[in-house]
Coordinates of C-alpha atoms in Angstrom, one line a residue:
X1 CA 227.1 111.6 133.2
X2 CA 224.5 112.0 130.4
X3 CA 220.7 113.5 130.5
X4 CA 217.8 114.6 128.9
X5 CA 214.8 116.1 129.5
X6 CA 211.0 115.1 129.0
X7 CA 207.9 116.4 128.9
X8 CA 206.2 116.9 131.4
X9 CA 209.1 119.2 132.6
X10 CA 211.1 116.9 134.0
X11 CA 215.1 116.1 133.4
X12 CA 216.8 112.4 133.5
X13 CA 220.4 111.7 134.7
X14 CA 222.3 108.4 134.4
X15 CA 225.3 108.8 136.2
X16 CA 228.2 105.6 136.6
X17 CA 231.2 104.9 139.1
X18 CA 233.5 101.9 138.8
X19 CA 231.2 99.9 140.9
X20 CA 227.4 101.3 139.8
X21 CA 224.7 102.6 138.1
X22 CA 222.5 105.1 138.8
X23 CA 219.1 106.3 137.3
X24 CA 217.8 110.1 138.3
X25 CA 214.5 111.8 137.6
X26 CA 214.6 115.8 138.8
X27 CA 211.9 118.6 138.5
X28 CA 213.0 121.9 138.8
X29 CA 210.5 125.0 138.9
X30 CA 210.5 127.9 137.0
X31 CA 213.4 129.7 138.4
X32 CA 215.3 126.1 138.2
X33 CA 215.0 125.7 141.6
X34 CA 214.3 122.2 142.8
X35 CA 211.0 120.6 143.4
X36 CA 211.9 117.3 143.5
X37 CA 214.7 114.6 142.9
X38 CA 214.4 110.4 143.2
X39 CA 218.0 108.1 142.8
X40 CA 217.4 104.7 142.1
X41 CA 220.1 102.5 141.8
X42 CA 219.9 100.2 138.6
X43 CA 221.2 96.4 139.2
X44 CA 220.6 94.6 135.6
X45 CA 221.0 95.9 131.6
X46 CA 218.7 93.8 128.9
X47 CA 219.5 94.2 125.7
X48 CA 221.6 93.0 122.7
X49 CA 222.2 96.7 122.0
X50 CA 221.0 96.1 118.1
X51 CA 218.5 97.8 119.3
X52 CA 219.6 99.6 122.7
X53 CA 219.6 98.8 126.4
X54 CA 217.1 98.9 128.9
X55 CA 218.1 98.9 132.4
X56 CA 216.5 96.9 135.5
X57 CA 216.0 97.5 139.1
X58 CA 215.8 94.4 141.9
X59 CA 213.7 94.8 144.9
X60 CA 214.5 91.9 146.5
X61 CA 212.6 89.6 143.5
X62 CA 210.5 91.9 141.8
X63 CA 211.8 93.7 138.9
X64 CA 211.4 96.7 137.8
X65 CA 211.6 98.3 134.3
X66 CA 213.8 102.0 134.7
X67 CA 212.5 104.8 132.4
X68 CA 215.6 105.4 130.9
X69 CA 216.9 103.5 128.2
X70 CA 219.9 103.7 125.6
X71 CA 219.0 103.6 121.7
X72 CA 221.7 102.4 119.6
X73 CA 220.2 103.6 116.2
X74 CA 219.7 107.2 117.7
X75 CA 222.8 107.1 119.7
X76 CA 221.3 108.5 122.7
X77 CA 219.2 108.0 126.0
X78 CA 215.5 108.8 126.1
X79 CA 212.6 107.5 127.4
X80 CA 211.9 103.6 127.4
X81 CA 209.2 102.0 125.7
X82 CA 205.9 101.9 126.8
X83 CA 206.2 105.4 128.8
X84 CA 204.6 107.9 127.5
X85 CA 206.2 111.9 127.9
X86 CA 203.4 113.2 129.9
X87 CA 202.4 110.0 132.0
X88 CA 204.2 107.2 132.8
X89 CA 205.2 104.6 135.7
X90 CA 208.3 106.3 136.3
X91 CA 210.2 103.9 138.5
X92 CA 207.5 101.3 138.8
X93 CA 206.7 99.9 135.8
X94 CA 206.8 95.8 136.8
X95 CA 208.2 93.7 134.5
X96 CA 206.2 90.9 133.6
X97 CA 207.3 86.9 133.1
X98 CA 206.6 87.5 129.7
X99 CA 209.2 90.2 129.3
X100 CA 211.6 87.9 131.1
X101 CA 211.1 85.0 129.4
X102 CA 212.2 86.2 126.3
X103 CA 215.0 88.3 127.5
X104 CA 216.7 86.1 130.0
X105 CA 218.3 82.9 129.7
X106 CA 216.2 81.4 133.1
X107 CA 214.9 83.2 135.7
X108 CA 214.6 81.8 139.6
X109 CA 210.9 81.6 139.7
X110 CA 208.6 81.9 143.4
X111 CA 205.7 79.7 142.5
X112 CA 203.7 82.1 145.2
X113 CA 202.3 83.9 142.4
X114 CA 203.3 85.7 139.0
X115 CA 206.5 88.1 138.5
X116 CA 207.6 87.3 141.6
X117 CA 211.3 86.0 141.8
X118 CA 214.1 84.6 144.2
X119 CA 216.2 88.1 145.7
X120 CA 219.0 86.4 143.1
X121 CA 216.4 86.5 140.3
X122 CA 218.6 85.2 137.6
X123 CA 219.8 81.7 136.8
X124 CA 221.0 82.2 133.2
X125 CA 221.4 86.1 132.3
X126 CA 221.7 85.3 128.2
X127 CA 220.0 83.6 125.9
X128 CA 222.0 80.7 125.4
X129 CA 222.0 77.5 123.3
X130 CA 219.3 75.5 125.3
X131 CA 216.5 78.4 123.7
X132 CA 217.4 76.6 120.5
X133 CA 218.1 72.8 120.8
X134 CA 216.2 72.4 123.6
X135 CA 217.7 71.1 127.4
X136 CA 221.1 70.0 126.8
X137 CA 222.2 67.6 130.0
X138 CA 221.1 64.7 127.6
X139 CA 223.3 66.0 125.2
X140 CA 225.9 66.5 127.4
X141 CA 226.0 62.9 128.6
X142 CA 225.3 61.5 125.5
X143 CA 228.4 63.3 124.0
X144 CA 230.7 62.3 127.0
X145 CA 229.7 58.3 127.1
X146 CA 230.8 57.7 123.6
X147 CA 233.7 59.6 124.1
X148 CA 235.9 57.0 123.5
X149 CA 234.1 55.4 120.8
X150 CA 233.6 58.0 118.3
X151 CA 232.4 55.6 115.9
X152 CA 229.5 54.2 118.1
X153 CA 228.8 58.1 118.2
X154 CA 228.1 58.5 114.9
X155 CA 225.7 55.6 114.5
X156 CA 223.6 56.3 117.5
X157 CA 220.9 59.6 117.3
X158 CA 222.1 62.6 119.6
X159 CA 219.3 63.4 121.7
X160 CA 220.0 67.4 120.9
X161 CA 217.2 69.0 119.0
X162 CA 218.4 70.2 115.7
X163 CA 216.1 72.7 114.2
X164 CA 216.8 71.4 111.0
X165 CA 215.1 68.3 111.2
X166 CA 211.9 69.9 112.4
X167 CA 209.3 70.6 109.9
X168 CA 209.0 74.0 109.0
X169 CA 206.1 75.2 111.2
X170 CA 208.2 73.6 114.5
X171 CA 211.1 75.7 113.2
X172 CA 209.4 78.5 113.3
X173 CA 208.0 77.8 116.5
X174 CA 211.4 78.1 117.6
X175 CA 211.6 81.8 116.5
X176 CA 207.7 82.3 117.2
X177 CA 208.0 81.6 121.1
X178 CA 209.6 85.3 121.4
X179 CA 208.7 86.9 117.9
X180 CA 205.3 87.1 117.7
X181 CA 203.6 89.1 120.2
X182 CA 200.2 89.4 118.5
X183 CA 196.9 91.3 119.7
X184 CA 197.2 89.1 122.6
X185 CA 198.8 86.3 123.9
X186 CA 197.0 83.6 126.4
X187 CA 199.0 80.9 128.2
X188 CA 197.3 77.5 127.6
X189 CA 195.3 75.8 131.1
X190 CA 198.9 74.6 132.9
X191 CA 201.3 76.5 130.9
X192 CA 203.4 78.8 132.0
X193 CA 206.2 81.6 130.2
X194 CA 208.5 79.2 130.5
X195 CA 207.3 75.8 129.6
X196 CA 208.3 76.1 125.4
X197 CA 211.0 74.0 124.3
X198 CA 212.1 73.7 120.7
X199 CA 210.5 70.7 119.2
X200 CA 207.4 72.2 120.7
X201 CA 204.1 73.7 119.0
X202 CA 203.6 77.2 119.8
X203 CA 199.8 76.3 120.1
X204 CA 200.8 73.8 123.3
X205 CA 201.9 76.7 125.2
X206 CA 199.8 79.6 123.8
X207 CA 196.6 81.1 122.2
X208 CA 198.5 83.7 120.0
X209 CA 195.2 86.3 119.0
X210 CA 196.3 88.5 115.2
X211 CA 194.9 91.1 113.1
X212 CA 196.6 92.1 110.0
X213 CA 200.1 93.2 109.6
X214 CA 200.2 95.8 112.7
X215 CA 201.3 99.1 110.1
X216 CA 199.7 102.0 110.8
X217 CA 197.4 104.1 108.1
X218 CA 200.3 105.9 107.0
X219 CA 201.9 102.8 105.7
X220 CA 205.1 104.3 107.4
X221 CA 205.0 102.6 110.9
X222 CA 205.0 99.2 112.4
X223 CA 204.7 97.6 116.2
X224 CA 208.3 96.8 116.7
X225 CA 207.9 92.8 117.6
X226 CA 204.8 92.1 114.4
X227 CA 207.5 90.2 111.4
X228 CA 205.6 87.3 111.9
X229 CA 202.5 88.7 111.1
X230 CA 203.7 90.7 108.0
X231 CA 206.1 87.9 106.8
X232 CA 202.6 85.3 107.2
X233 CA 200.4 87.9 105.0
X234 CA 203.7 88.1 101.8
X235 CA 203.5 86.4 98.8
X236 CA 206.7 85.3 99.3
X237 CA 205.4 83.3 102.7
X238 CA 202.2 82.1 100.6
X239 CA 203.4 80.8 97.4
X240 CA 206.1 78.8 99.0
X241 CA 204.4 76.1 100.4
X242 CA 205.9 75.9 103.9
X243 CA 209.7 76.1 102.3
X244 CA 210.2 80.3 103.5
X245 CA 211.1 80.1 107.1
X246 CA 212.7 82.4 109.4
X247 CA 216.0 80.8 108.9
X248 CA 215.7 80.9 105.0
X249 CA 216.8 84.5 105.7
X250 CA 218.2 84.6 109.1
X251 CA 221.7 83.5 110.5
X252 CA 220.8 82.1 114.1
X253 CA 224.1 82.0 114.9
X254 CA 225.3 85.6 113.3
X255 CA 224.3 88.9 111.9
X256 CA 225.8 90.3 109.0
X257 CA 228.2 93.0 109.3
X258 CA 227.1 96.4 107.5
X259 CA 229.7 95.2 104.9
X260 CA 228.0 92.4 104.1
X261 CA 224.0 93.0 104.5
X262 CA 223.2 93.6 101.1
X263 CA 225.2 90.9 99.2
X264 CA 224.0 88.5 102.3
X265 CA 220.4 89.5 101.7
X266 CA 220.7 89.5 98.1
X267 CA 221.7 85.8 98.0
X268 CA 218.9 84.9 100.2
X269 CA 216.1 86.1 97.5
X270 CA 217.9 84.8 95.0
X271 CA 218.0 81.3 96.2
X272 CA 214.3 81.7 95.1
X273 CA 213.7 84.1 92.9
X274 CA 216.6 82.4 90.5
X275 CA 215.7 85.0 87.3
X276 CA 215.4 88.6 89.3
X277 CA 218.7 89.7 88.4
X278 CA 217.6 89.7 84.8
X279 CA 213.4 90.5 85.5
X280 CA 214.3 93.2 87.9
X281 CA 211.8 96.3 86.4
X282 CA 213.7 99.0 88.6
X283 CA 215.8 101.6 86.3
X284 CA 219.8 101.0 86.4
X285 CA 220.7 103.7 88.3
X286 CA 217.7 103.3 91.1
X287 CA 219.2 99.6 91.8
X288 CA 223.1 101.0 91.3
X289 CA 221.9 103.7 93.8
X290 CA 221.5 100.9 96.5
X291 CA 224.3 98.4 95.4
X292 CA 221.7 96.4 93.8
X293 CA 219.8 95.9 97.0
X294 CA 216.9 93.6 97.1
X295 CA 215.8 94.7 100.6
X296 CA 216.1 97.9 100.8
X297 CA 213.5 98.2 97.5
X298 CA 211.5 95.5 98.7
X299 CA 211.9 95.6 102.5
X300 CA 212.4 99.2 103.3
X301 CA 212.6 100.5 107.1
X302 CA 209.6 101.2 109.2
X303 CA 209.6 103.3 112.6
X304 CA 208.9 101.4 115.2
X305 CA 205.4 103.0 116.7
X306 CA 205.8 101.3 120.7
X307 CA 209.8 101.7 120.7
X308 CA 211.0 105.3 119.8
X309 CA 214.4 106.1 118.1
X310 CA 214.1 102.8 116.1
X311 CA 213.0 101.5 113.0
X312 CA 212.9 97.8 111.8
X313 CA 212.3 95.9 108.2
X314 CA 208.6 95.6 106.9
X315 CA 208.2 91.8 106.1
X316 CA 205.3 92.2 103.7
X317 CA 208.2 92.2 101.0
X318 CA 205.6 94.0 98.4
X319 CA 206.4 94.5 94.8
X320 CA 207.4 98.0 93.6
X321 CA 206.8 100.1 90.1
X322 CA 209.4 101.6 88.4
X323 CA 208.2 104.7 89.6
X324 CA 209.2 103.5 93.4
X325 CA 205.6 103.1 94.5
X326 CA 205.0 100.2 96.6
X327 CA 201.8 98.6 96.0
X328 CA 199.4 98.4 98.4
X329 CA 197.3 95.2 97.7
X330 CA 197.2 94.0 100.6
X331 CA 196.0 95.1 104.0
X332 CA 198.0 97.6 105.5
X333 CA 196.2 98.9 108.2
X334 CA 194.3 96.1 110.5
X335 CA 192.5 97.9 113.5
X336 CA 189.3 97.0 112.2
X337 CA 189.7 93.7 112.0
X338 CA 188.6 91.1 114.6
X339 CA 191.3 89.0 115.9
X340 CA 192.0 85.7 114.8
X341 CA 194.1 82.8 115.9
X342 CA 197.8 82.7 114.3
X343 CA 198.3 79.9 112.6
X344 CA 194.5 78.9 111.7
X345 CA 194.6 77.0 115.7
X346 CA 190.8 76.6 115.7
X347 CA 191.4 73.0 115.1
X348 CA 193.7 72.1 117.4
X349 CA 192.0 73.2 120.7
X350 CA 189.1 71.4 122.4
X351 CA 185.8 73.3 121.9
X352 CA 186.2 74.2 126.0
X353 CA 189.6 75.1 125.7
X354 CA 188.7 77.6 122.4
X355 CA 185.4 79.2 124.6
X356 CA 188.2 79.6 127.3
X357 CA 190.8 81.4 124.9
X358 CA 188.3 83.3 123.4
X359 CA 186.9 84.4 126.9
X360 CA 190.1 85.3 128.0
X361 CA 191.0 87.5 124.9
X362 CA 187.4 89.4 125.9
X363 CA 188.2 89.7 129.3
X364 CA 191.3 90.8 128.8
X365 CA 189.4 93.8 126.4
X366 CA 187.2 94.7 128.8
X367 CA 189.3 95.3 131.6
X368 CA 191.6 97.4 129.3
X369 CA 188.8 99.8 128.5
X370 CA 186.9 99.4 131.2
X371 CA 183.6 98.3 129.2
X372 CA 180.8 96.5 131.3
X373 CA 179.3 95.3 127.8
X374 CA 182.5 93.7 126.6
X375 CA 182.7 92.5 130.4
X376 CA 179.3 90.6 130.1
X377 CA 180.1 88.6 127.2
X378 CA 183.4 87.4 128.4
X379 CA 181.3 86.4 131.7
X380 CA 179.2 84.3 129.4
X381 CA 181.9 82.6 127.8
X382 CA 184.0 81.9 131.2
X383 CA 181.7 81.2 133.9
X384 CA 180.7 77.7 132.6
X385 CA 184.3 76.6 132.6
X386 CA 185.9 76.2 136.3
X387 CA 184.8 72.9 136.3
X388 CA 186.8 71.9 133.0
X389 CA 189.8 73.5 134.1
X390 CA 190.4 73.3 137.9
X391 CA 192.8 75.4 139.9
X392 CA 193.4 77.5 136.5
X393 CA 195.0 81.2 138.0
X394 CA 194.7 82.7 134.7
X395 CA 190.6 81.6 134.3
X396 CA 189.9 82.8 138.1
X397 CA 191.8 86.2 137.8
X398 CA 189.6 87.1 134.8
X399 CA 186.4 86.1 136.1
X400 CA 187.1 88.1 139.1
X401 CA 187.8 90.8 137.3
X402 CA 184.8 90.9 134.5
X403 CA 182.5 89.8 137.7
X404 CA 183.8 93.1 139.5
X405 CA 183.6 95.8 136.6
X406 CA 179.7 94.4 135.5
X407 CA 179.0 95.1 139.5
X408 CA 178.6 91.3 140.8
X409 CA 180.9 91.9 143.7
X410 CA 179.9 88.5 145.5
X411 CA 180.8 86.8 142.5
X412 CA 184.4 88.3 141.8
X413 CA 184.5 87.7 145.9
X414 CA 184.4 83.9 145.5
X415 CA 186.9 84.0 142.2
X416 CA 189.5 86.2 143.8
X417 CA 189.7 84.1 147.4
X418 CA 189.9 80.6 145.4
X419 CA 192.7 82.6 143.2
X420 CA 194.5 83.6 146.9
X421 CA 193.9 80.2 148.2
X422 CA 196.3 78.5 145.3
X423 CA 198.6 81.4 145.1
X424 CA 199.3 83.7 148.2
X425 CA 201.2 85.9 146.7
X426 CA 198.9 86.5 143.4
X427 CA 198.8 90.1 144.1
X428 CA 195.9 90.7 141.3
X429 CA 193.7 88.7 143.6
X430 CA 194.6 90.3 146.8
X431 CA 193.8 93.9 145.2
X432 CA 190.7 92.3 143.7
X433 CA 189.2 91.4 147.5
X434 CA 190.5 95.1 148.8
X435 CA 188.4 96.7 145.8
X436 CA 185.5 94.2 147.2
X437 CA 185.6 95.0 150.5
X438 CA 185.6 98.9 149.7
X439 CA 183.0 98.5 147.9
X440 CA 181.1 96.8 150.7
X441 CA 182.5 99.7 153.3
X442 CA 183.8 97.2 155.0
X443 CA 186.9 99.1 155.9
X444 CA 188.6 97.2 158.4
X445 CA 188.7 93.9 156.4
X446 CA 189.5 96.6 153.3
X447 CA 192.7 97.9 154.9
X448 CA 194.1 94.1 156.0
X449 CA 194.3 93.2 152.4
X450 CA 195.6 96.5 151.3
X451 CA 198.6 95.8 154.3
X452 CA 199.0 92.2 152.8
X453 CA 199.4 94.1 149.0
X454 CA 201.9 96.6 150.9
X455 CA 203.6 94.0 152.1
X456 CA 203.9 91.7 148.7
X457 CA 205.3 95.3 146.7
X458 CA 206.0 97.9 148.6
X459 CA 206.4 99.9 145.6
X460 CA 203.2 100.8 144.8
X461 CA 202.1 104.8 145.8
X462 CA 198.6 104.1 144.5
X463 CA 198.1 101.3 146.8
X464 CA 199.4 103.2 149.8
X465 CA 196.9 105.9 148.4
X466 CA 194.2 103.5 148.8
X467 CA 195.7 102.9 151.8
X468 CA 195.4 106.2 153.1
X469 CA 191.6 106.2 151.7
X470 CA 190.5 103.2 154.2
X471 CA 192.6 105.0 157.1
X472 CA 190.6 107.9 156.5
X473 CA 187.2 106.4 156.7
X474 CA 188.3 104.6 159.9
X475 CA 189.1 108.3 161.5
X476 CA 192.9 107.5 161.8
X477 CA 193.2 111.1 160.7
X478 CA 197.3 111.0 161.3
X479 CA 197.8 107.3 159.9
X480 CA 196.0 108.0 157.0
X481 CA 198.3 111.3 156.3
X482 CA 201.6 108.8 156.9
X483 CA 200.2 106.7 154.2
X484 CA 199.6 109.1 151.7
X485 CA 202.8 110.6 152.5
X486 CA 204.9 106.9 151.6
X487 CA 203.3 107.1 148.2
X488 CA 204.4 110.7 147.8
X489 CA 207.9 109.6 148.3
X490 CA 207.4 106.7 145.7
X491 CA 206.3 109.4 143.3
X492 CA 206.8 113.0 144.6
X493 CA 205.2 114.0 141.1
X494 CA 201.5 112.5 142.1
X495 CA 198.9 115.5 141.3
X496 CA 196.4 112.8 142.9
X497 CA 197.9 112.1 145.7
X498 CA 199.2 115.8 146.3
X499 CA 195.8 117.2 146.7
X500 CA 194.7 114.2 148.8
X501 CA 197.3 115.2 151.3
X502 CA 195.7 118.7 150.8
X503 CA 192.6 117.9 151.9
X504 CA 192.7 115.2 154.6
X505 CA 196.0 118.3 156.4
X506 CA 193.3 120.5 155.9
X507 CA 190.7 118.3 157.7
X508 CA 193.0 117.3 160.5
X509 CA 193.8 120.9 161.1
X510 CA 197.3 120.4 160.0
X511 CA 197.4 123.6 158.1
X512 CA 201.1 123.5 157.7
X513 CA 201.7 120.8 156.1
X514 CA 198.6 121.4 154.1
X515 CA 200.2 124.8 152.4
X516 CA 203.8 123.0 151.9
X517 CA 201.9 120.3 150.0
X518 CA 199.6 123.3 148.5
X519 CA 202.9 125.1 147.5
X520 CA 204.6 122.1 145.7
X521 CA 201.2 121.0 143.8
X522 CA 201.3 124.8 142.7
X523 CA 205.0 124.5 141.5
X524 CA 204.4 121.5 139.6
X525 CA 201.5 122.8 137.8
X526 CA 203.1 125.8 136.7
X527 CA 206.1 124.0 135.1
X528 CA 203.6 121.7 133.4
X529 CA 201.5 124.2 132.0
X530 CA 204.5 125.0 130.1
X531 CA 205.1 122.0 128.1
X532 CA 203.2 121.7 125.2
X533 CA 200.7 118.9 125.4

């Protein structure tokens, strides 16, 4: 069994029998009695441990991210990334075909609508071969007919892709389909997360939005997945004219052990830089102080800013004085700047299909902070375009969306059913008509799409809050108490939904349950108010 605790107040258990593993969030009061417990069992690790492990839950096809996660470099359990201490999705954070697509070999997709997965949602656990050198049946077949006639073999092309016959961009490409995250990343009209095969351009399967080299002001701290971006903005990467890829310094097939790292590394700058053993400027004993490193003067460890309890290598590969202070010539800190397509990838998009990218990238902006303005101009931008690029989910979703936050309910209405008409199960859309229909207080049509989104996750407390809402507005006084009750089990934590039962107990003249529900809101505050914020 091993735990920690986290802010706000509560303690995390993972315990393990021969057969299973188990994930535990407690909260105990002051006087360490308890307030609440949840056991979830965990069904999937992801991970190459470098790094750590993350562990998954299955609910029959959707997956779910657990809190908990093991970090190898800190040699301990913590919190996983992307929750923060004092708010986060607990048990419910929904892992996206993005995530899964670069951290699964294939996944049995439902076409019914994103994340969604067969109750077996794994075809290929690992990464395996294929990510590389493409599908490998040809191969395979190619390889067996000429097995008696090895000669014949060797004068007749393998239909294997071998990443070093691409051009240097297509090998990239290779490495870029999971290694460069970006500002934002936006699935061509057609694609989806899984259609990239090596030989490919990233371009044909994504918009890639970047800005800068993702290190913070402090010059100390990185986003844990932005190599590309640094490695693009080096002189190294500049002045080479193509010839520095990510294999000029990486072993696809290997890592080198701890043993080996600096005389590996070493070798791989010096394959260029032919004279640095004699135009090194660092003093003797600096360079004898790390075994005449080239990396760790050049390419020094950064924390990791969205993964805790990690660090990984800054790619700008900047020069250094003798005095061991890094030049800062180039940009180190970006959030200014307006995002621009990797790869200069202006030219190689229709001028529709860059409106729609752009649109996208906008909508996407103003629905993460909620800004009508930002809204409106990525309504501009999209609204001409559902005629260029029919039955598009991704185009629909966001003009539903952007319709709905600049208040043109009719409009995000008419997005959202086309959206459910050519995927049932798109539960964006099906929230999107609920929202509608509240807004139009029409409750009864309001609470059969918020029954259809129940039914599609189940594991959703806000939604059964919402629930509970519409219930209450119909006067289906105990109902509506039942449905915020199911999201308090989901999350016995929820302030929100905690003085929700409050209230509508209260109302209903069930004064009981009203104080026990008063009680543990008062419990949970008080242990709260103790951690710092």
């Amino acid at each position: 069994e091993a735990c920690f605790d986290s802010s706000p107040g509560c303690a995390y258990e993972v315990r393990t029998t021969e057969n299973s593993v188990t994930h535990r969030e407690v909260l105990r009061d002051r006087d360490g009695e308890l307030i609440y417990e949840q056991t979830v069992p965990v069904d999937y690790v992801v991970g190459s441990g470098k790094r750590g492990h993350s562990y998954l839950i299955n609910r029959e096809g959707l997956l779910f991210m657990s809190p908990i996660t093991w970090y190898t470099e800190g040699q301990r359990f913590d919190l996983s990334p992307g929750y923060a201490a004092h708010s986060h999705p607990r048990f419910g954070r929904r892992l996206s075909d993005g995530c899964l697509a670069c951290h699964s070999g294939l996944m049995a997709r439902d076409a019914t609508g994103p994340q969604r997965f067969s109750a077996t949602p794994f075809i290929e656990a690992s990464i395996g071969c294929e990510r590389c050198h493409g599908p490998g049946r040809k191969h395979v077949e190619f390889q067996t007919s000429f097995k008696n006639n090895r000669s014949a073999l060797i004068s007749t092309s393998d239909p294997i892709v071998n990443p070093s016959q691409l051009s240097s961009q297509l090998q990239d490409d290779i490495c870029n389909q999971c290694h460069i995250q970006g500002i934002k990343r936006i699935l061509r009209y057609g694609r989806t997360e899984y259609d990239f095969r090596p030989g490919d351009r990233l371009i044909d399967i994504w918009a890639t939005f970047v800005s800068g080299d993702r290190i913070d002001a402090s010059g100390q701290a990185t986003r844990a997945v932005s190599q590309v971006e640094q490695m693009h903005l080096s002189q190294c990467s500049q002045k080479s004219n193509g010839r520095l890829t990510c294999t000029s310094c990486h072993d696809p097939h290997r890592s080198p052990s701890p043993e080996q790292r600096v005389a590996f590394y070493r070798s791989r700058c010096l394959e260029c830089h032919v004279d640095a053993e004699a135009s090194c400027t660092a003093p003797h004993d600096e360079r004898h102080a790390v075994q005449d490193s080239c990396i760790d003067c050049h390419m020094p460890r950064l924390k990791a800013t969205d993964v805790p309890h990690t660090s990984q290598t800054d790619h700008r590969i900047l020069r250094t004085s003798s005095a061991g202070l890094r030049e800062t010539n180039l940009s180190s800190y970006s959030t200014g700047m307006d995002p621009e397509l990797f790869q200069d990838a202006e030219s190689d998009l229709s001028p529709r299909a860059l409106q729609r990218v752009r649109g996208l990238l906008l909508a996407h902006m103003a629905n993460s902070s909620g800004n009508p303005q930002t809204a409106r101009q990525a309504l501009g931008m999209l609204e001409p375009l559902p005629d260029s690029f029919p039955d598009d989910t991704e185009l629909l979703d966001a003009l539903g969306s952007v319709s709905y936050l600049v208040g043109e309910y009719p409009s995000a209405r008419r997005y959202w059913l086309k959206l459910n008409g050519l995927q049932s199960s798109h539960e964006s859309a099906v929230e999107g008509l609920m929202l509608v229909e509240r807004r139009k207080a029409n409750s009864v049509r309001a609470l059969e799409y918020v029954d259809r989104l129940i039914e599609l996750n189940p594991w959703r407390e806000d939604i059964f809050h919402q629930k509970s809402h519409i219930l209450n507005t119909l006067g289906r006084d105990a109902e509506s108490i039942r449905a915020a009750e199911q999201g308090l089990e989901l999350n016995p934590g929820s302030r929100s939904i905690l003085l929700w039962l409050i209230e509508i107990c209260e109302e209903s003249g069930e004064k009981t349950k009203a104080e026990k529900y008063r009680d543990r809101l008062d419990r949970i505050s008080r242990v709260r108010s103790d951690q710092p914020p």
